[in-house]
PDB file of C-alpha atoms in Angstrom:
ATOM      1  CA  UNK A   1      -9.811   7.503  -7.242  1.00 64.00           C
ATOM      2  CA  UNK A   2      -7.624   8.980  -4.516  1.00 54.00           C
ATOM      3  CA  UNK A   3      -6.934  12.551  -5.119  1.00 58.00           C
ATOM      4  CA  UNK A   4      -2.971  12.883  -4.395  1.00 65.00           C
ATOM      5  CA  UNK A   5      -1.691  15.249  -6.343  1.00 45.00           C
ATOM      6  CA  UNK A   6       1.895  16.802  -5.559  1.00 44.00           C
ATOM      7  CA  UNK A   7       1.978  19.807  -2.802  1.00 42.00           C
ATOM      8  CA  UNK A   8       3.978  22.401  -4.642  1.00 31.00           C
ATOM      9  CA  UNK A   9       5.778  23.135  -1.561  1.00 32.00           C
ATOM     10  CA  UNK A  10       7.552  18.971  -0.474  1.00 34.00           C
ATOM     11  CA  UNK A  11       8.522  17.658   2.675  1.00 37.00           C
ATOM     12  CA  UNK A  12      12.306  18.211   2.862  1.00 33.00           C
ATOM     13  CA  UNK A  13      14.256  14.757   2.913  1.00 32.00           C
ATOM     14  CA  UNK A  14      16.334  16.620   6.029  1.00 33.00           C
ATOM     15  CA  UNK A  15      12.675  16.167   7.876  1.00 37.00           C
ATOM     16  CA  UNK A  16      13.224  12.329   8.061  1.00 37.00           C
ATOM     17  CA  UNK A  17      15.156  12.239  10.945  1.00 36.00           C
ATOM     18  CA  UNK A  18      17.242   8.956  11.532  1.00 38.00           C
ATOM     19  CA  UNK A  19      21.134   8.855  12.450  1.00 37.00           C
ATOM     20  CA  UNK A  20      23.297   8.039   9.729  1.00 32.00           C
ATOM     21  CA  UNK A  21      25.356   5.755  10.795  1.00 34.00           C
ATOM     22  CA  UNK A  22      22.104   3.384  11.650  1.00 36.00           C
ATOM     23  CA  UNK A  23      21.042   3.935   8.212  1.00 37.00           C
ATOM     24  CA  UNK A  24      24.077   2.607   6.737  1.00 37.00           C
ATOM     25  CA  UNK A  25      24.467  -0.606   8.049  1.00 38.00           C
ATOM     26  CA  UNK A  26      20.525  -0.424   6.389  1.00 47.00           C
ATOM     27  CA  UNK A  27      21.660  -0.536   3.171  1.00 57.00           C
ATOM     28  CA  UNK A  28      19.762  -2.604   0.190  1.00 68.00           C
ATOM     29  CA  UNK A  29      20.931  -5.813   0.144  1.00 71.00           C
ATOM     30  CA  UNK A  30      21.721  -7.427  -3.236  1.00 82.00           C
ATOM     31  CA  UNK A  31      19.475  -9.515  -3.520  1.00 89.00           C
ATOM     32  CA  UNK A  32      18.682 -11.457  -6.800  1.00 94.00           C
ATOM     33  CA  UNK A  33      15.930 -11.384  -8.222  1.00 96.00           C
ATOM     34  CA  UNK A  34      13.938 -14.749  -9.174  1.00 97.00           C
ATOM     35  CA  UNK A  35      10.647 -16.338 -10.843  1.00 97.00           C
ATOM     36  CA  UNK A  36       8.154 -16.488  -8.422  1.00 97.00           C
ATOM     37  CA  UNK A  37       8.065 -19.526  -7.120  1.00 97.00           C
ATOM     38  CA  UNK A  38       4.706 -21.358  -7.020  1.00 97.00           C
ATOM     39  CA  UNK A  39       3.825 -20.137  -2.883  1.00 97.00           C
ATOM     40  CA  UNK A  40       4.641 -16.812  -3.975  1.00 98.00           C
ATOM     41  CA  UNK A  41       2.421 -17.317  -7.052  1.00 97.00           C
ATOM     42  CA  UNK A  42      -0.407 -18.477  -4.356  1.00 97.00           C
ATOM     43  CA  UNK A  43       0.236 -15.638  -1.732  1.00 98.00           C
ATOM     44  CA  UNK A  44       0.043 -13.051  -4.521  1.00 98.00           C
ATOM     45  CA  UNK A  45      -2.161 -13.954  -7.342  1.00 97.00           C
ATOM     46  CA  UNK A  46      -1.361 -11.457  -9.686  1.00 98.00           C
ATOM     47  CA  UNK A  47       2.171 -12.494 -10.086  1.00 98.00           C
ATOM     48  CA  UNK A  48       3.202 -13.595 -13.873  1.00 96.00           C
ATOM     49  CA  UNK A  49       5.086 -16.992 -14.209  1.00 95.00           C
ATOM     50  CA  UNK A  50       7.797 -14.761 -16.320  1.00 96.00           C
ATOM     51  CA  UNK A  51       8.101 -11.862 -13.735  1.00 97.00           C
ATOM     52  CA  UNK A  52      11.540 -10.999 -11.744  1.00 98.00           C
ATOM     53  CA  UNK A  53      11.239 -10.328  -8.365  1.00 98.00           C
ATOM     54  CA  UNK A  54      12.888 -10.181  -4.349  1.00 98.00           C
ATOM     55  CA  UNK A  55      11.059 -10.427  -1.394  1.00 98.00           C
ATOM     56  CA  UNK A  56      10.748  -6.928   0.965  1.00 98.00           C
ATOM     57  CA  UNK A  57      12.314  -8.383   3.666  1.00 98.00           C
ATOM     58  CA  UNK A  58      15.027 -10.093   2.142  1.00 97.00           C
ATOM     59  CA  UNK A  59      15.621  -6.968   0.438  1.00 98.00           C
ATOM     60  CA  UNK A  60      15.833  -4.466   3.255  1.00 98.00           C
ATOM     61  CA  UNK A  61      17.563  -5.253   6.211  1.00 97.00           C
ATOM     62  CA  UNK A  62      16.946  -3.331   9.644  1.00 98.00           C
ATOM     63  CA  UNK A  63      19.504  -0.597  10.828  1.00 97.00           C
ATOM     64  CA  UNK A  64      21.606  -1.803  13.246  1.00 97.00           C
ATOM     65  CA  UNK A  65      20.317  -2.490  16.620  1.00 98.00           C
ATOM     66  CA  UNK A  66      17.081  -2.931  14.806  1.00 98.00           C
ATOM     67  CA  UNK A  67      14.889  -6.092  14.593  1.00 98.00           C
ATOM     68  CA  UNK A  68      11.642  -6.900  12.960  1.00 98.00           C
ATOM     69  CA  UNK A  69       8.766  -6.833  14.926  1.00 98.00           C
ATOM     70  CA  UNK A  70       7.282 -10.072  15.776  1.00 98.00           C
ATOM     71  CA  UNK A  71       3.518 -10.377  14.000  1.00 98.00           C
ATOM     72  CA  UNK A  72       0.767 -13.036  13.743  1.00 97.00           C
ATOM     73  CA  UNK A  73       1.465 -15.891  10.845  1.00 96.00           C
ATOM     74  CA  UNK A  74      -1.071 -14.842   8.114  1.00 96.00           C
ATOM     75  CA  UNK A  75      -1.792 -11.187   9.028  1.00 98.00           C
ATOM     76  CA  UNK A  76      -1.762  -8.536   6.444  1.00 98.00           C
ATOM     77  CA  UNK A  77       1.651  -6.635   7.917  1.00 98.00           C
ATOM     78  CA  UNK A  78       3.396 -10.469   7.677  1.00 98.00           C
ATOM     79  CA  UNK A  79       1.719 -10.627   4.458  1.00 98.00           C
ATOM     80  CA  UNK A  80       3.679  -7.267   3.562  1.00 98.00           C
ATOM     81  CA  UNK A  81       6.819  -8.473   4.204  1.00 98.00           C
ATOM     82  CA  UNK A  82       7.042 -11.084   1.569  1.00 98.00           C
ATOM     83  CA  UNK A  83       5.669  -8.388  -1.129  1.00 98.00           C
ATOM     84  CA  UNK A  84       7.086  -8.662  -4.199  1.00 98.00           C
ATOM     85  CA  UNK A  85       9.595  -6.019  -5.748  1.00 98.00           C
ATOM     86  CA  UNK A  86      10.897  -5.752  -8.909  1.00 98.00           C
ATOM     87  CA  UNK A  87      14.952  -5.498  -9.807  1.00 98.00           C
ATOM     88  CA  UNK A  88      16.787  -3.111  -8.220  1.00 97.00           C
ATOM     89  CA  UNK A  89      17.376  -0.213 -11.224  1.00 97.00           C
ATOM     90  CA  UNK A  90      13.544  -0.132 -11.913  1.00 98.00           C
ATOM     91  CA  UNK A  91      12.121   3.586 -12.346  1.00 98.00           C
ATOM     92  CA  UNK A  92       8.634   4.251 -11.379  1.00 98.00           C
ATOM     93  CA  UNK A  93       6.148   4.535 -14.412  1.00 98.00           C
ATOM     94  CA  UNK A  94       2.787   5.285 -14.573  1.00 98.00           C
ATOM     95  CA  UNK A  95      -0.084   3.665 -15.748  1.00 98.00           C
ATOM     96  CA  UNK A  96       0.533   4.661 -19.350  1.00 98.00           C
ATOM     97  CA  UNK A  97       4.066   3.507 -19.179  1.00 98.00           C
ATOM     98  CA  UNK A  98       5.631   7.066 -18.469  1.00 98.00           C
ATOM     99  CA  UNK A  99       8.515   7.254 -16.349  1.00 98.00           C
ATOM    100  CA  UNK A 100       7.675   8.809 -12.937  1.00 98.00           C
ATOM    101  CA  UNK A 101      10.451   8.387 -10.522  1.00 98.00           C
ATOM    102  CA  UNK A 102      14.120   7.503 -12.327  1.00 98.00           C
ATOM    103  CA  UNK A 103      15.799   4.058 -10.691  1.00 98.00           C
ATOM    104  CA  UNK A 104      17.986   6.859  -9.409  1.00 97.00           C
ATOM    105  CA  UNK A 105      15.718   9.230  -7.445  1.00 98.00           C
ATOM    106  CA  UNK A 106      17.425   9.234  -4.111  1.00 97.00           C
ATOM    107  CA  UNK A 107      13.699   9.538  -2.652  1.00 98.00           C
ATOM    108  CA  UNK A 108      13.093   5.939  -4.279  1.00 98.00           C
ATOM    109  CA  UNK A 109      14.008   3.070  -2.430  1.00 98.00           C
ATOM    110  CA  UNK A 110      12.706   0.261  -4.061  1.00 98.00           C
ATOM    111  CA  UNK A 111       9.444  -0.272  -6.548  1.00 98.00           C
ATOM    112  CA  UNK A 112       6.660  -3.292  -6.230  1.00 98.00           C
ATOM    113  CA  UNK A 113       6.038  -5.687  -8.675  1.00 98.00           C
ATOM    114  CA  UNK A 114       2.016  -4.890  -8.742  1.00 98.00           C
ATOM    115  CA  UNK A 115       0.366  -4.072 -11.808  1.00 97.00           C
ATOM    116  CA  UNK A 116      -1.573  -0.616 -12.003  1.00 97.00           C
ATOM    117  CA  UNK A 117      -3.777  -1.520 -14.915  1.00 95.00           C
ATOM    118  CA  UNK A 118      -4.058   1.346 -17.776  1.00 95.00           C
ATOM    119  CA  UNK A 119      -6.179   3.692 -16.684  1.00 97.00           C
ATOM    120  CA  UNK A 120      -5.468   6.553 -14.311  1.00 98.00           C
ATOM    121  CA  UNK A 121      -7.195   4.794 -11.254  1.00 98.00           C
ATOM    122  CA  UNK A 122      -4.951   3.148  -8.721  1.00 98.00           C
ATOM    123  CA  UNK A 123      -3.445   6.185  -7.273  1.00 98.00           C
ATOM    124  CA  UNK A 124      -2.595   6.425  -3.669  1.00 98.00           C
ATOM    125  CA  UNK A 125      -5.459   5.218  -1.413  1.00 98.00           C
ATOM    126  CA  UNK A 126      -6.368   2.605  -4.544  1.00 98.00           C
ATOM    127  CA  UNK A 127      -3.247   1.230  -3.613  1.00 98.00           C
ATOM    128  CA  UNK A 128      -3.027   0.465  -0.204  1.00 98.00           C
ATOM    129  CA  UNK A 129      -7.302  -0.920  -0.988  1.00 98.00           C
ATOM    130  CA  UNK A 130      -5.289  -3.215  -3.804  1.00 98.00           C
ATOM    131  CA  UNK A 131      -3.110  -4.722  -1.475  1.00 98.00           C
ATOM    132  CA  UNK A 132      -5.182  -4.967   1.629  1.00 98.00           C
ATOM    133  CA  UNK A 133      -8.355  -6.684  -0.950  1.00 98.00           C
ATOM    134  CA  UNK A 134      -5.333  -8.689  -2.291  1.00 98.00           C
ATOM    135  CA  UNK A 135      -4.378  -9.889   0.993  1.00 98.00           C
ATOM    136  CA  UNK A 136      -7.973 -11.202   1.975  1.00 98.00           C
ATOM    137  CA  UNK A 137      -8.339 -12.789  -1.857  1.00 98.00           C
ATOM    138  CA  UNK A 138      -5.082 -14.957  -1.177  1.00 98.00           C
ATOM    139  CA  UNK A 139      -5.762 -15.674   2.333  1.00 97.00           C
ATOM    140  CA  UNK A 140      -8.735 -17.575   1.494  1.00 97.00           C
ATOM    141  CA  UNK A 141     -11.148 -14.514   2.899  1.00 97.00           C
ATOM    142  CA  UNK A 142     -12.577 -13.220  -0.205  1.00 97.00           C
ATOM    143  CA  UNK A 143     -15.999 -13.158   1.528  1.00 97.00           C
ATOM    144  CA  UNK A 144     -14.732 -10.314   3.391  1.00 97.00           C
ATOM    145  CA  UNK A 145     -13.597  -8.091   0.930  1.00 98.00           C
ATOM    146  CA  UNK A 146     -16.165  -5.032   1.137  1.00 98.00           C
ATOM    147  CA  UNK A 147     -14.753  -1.484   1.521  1.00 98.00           C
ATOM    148  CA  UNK A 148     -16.197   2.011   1.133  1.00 97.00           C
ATOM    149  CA  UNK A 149     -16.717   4.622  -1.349  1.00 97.00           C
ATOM    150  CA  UNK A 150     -16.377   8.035  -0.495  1.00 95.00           C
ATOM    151  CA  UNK A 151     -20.186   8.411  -0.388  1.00 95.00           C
ATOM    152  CA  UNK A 152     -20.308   5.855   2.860  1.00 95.00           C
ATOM    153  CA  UNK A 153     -21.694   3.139   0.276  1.00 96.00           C
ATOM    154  CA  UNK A 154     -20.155  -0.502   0.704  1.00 97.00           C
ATOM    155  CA  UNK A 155     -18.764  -1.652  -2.066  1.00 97.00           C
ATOM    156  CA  UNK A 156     -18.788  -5.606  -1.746  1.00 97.00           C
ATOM    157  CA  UNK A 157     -17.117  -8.035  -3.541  1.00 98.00           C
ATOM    158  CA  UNK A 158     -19.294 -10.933  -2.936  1.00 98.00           C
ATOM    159  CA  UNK A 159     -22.127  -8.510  -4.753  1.00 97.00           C
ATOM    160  CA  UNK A 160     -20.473  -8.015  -7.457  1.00 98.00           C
ATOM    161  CA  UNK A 161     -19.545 -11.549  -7.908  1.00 98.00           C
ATOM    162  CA  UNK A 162     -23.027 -12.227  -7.499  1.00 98.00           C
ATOM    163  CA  UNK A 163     -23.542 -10.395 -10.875  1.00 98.00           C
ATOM    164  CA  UNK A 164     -24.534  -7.044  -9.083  1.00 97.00           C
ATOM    165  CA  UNK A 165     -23.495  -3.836 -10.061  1.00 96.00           C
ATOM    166  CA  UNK A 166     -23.835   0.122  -8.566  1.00 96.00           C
ATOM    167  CA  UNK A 167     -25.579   2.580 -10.007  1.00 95.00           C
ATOM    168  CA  UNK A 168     -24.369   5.430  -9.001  1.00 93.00           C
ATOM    169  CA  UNK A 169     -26.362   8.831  -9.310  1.00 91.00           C
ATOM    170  CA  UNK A 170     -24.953  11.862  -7.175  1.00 85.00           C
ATOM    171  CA  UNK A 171     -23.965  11.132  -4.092  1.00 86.00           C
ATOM    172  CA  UNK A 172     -26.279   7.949  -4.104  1.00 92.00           C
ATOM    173  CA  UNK A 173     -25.505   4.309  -4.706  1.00 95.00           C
ATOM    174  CA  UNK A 174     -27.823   1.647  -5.172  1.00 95.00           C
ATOM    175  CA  UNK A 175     -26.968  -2.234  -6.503  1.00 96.00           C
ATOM    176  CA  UNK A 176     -29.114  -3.732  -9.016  1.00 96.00           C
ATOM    177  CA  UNK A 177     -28.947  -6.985 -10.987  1.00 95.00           C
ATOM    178  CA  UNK A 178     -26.635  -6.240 -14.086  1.00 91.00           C
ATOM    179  CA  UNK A 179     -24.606  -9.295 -14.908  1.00 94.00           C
ATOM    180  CA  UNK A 180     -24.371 -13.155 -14.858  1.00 97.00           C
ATOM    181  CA  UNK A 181     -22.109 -14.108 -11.403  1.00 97.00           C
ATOM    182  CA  UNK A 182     -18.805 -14.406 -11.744  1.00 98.00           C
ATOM    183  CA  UNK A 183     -15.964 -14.598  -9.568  1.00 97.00           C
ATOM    184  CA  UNK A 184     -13.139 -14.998 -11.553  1.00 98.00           C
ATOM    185  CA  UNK A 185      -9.885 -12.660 -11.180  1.00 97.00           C
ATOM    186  CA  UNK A 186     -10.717 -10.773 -14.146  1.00 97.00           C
ATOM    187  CA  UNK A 187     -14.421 -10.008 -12.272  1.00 98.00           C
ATOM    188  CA  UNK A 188     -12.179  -9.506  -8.682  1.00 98.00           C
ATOM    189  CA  UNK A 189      -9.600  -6.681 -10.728  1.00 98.00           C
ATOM    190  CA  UNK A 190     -13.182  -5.169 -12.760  1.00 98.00           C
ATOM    191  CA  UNK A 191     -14.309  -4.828  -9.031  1.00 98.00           C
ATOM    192  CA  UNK A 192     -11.756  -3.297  -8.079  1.00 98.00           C
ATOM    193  CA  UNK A 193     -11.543  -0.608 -10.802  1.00 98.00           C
ATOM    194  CA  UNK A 194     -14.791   0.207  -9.769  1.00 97.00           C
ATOM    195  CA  UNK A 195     -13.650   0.823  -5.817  1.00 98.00           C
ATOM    196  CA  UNK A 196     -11.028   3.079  -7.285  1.00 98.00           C
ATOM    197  CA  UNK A 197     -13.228   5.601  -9.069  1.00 97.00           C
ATOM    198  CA  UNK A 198     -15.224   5.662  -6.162  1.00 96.00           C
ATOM    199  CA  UNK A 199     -13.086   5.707  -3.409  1.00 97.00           C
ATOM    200  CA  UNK A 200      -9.989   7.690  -1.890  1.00 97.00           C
ATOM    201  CA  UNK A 201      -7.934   9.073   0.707  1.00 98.00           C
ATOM    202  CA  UNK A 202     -11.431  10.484   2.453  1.00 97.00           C
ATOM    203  CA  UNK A 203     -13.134   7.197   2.586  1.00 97.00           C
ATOM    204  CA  UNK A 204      -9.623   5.452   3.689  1.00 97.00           C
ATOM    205  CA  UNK A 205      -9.702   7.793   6.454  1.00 97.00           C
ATOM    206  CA  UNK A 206     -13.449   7.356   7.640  1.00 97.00           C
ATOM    207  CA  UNK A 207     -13.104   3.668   7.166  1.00 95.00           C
ATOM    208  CA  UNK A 208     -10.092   2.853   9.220  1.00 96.00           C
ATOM    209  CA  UNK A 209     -10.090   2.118  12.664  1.00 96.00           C
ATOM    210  CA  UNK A 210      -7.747   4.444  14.767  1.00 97.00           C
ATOM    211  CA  UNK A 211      -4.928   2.496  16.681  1.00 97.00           C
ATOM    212  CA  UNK A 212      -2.347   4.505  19.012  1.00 96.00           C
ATOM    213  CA  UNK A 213       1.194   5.034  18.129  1.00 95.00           C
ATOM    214  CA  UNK A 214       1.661   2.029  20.665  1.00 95.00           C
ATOM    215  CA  UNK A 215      -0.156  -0.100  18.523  1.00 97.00           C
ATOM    216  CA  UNK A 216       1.195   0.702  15.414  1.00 98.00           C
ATOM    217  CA  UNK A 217       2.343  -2.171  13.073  1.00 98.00           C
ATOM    218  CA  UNK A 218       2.912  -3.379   9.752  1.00 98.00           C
ATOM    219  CA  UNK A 219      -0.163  -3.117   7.554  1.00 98.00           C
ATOM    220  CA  UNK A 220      -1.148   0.631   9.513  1.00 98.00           C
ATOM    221  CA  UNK A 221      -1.075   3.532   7.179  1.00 98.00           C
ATOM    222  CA  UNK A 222      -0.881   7.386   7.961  1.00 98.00           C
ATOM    223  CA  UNK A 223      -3.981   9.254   5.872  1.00 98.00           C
ATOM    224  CA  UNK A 224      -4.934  12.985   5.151  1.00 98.00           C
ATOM    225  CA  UNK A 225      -7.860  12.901   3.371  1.00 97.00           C
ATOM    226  CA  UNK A 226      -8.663  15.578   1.138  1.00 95.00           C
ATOM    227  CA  UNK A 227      -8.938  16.554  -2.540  1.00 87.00           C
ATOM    228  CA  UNK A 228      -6.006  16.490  -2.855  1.00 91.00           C
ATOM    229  CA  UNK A 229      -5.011  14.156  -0.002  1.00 97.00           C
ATOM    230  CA  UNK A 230      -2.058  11.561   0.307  1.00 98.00           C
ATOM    231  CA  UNK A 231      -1.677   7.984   2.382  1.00 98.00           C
ATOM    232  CA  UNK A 232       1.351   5.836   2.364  1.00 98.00           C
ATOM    233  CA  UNK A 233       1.338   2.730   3.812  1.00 98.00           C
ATOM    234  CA  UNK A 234       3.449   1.285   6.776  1.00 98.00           C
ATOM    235  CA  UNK A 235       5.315  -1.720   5.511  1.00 98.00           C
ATOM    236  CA  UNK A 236       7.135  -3.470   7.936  1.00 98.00           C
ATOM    237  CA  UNK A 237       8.775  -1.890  12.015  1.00 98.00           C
ATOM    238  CA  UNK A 238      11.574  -2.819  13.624  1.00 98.00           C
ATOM    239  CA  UNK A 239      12.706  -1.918  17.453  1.00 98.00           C
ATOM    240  CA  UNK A 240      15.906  -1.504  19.462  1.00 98.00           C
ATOM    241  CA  UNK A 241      16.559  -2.653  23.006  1.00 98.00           C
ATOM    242  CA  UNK A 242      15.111   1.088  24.070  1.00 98.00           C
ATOM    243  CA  UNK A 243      11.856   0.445  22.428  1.00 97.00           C
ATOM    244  CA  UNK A 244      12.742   3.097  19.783  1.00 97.00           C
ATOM    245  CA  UNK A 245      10.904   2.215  16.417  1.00 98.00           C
ATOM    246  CA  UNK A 246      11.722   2.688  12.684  1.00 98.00           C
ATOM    247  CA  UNK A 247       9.285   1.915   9.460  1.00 98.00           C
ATOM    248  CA  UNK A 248       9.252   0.940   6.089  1.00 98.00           C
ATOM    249  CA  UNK A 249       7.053   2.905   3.898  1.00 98.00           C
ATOM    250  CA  UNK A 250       5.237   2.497   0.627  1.00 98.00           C
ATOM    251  CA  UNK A 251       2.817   4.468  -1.530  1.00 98.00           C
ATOM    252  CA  UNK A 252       0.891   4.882  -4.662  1.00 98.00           C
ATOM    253  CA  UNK A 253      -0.183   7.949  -6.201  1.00 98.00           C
ATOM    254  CA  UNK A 254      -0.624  10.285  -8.764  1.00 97.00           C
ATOM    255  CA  UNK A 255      -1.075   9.718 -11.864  1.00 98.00           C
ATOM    256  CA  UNK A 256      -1.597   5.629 -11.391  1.00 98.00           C
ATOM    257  CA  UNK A 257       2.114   4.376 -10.624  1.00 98.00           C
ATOM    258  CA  UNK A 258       3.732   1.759  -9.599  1.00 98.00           C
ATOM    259  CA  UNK A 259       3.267   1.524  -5.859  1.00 98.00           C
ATOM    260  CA  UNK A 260       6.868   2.302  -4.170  1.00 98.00           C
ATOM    261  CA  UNK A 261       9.159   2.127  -1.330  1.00 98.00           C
ATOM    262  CA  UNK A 262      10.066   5.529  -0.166  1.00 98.00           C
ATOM    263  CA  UNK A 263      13.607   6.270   1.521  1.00 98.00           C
ATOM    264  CA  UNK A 264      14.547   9.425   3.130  1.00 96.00           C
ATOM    265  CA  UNK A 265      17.776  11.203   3.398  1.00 87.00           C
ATOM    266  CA  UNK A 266      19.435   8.428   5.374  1.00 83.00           C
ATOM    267  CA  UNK A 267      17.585   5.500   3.561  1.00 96.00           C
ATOM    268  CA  UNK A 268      14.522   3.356   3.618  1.00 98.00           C
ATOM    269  CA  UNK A 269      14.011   3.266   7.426  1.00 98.00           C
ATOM    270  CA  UNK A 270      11.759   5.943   8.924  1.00 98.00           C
ATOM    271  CA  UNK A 271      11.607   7.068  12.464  1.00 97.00           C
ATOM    272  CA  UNK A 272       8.208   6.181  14.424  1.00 97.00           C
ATOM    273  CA  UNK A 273       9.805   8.516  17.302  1.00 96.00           C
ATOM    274  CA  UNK A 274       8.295  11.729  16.681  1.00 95.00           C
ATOM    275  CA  UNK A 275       5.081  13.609  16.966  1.00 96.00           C
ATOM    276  CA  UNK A 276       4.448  13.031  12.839  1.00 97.00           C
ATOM    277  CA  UNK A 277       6.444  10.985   9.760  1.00 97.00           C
ATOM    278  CA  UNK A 278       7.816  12.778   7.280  1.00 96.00           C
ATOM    279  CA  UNK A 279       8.346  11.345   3.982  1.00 97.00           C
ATOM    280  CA  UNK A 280       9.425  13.094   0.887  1.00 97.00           C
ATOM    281  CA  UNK A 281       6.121  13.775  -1.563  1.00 97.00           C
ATOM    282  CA  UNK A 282       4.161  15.057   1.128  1.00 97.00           C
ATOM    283  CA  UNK A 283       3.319  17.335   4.785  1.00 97.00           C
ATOM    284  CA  UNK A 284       4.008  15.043   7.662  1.00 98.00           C
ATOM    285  CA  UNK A 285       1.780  12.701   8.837  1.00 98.00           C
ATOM    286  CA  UNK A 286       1.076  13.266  12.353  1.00 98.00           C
ATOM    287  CA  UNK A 287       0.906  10.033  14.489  1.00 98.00           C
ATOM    288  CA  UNK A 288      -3.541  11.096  14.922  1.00 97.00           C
ATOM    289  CA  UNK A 289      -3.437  10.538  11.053  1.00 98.00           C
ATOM    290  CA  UNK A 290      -2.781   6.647  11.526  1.00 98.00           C
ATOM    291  CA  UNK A 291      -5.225   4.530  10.368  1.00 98.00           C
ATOM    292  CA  UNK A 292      -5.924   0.639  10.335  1.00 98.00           C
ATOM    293  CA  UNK A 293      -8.148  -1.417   7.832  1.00 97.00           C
ATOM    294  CA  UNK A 294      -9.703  -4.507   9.958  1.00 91.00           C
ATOM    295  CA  UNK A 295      -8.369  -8.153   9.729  1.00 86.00           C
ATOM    296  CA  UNK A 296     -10.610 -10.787   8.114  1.00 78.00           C
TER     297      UNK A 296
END
């Protein structure tokens, strides 16, 4: 479970710098919302046949000047892009069905249509682990899933669809034989429950490779591990004709919420310019805090 309890002392929104005027023209479209179709239903399984949603990228447009990014068909950041959000108006609630953020909260740009589950485990780092195992489940990977506590243990998701399970004592992890296989999505979200409480932002950090700000793209997240420590998770970039970046950024966190799209001061679209990213529930992220989970 990734400690990321609020600093009492916030980023100020006036941190996120990007101009105005750009910002405007990168308004939320109105998009409305639909039944997931039956590719969206495929690309990401845990959709319900009765849920509303809106794709990211039909949602937010770039700020003008701006264009997405080009990325490889099937990677996790073009994965990202179609992620599903719920109706515009929706508040943030926890996993006990509190209200968190208010539709309202001018730090809120939009909120994903992921389940949390009702215990207080998917929290910030859970998240982006949720999406990420998610990603490799629907793109036919599943073999690959495997991440790590915050011990350095693998936690694999072909062992514990074997019928494996970890004992955990201390700081040490061993698997042992504990139930019949199964590999059903009830087994795959049980699985994952069990990365949560074991894993957070300090693992996240250890595990992920370290691109350069030149390399950054969709699917990268910023990380500063700690107890407590926050990630957020780098949703979709677009550039200008000067090479000048902007993001779209996400996050879980604490209690278990509803993962989130963040907006600044000036909306949705944060600048990749500077020496950090600010966002509004936490210290900058300096650009050595970037992180990168590998592709299948």
């Amino acid at each position: 479970m990734g400690p990321c309890r609020p600093l009492l002392v916030l980023a100020t929104l006036a941190a996120v710098a990007l101009p105005l005027a750009s910002c405007e023209a990168a308004g939320r479209a109105k998009v409305a919302p639909h039944a997931p179709t039956a590719e969206e239903r495929t690309r990401y399984p845990w959709l319900t046949a009765t849920a509303k949603v809106r794709a990211l990228e039909e949602t937010f447009a770039p700020p003008e000047g701006y264009t997405r990014v080009p990325l490889e068909a099937g990677s996790f950041g073009a994965w990202l892009r179609g992620l599903p959000l719920r109706p515009e108006g929706t508040p943030v609630r926890d996993h006990q069905g509190g209200t968190v953020l208010a539709a309202s909260d001018a730090r809120l740009a939009a909120v994903g249509e992921l389940d949390v589950g009702s215990a207080n485990l998917q929290q910030c780092a859970d998240s982006i682990l949720r999406l990420h195992a998610e990603w490799r489940w629907a793109s036919g990977h599943a073999e690959r899933i495997a991440y790590r506590f915050t011990s350095g243990h693998l936690a694999s998701w072909p062992r514990y669809a074997a019928g494996e399970r970890a004992r955990v004592s201390g700081a040490k992890v061993t698997w042992v034989p504990g139930s019949a296989a199964d590999s059903s999505r009830a087994a795959f979200r049980n699985y994952l429950d069990l990365l949560f409480t074991y894993a957070g932002t300090l693992s996240l950090q250890a595990e992920g490779a370290r691109p350069t700000r030149e390399q950054l793209r969709p699917g990268d997240f910023f990380v500063l591990g700690g107890s407590p420590g926050h990630t957020v998770l780098v949703l979709d970039v677009a550039s200008n004709a000067k090479g000048e970046r902007v993001a779209l950024v996400g996050q879980g966190f604490t209690p278990a919420q509803d993962f989130h799209v963040l907006a600044g001061k000036d909306g949705p679209w944060f600048s990749l310019e500077g020496d950090s990213v600010a966002t509004p529930f936490w210290v900058p992220f300096p650009m050595t805090s970037l992180r990168r989970l590998p592709s299948p």
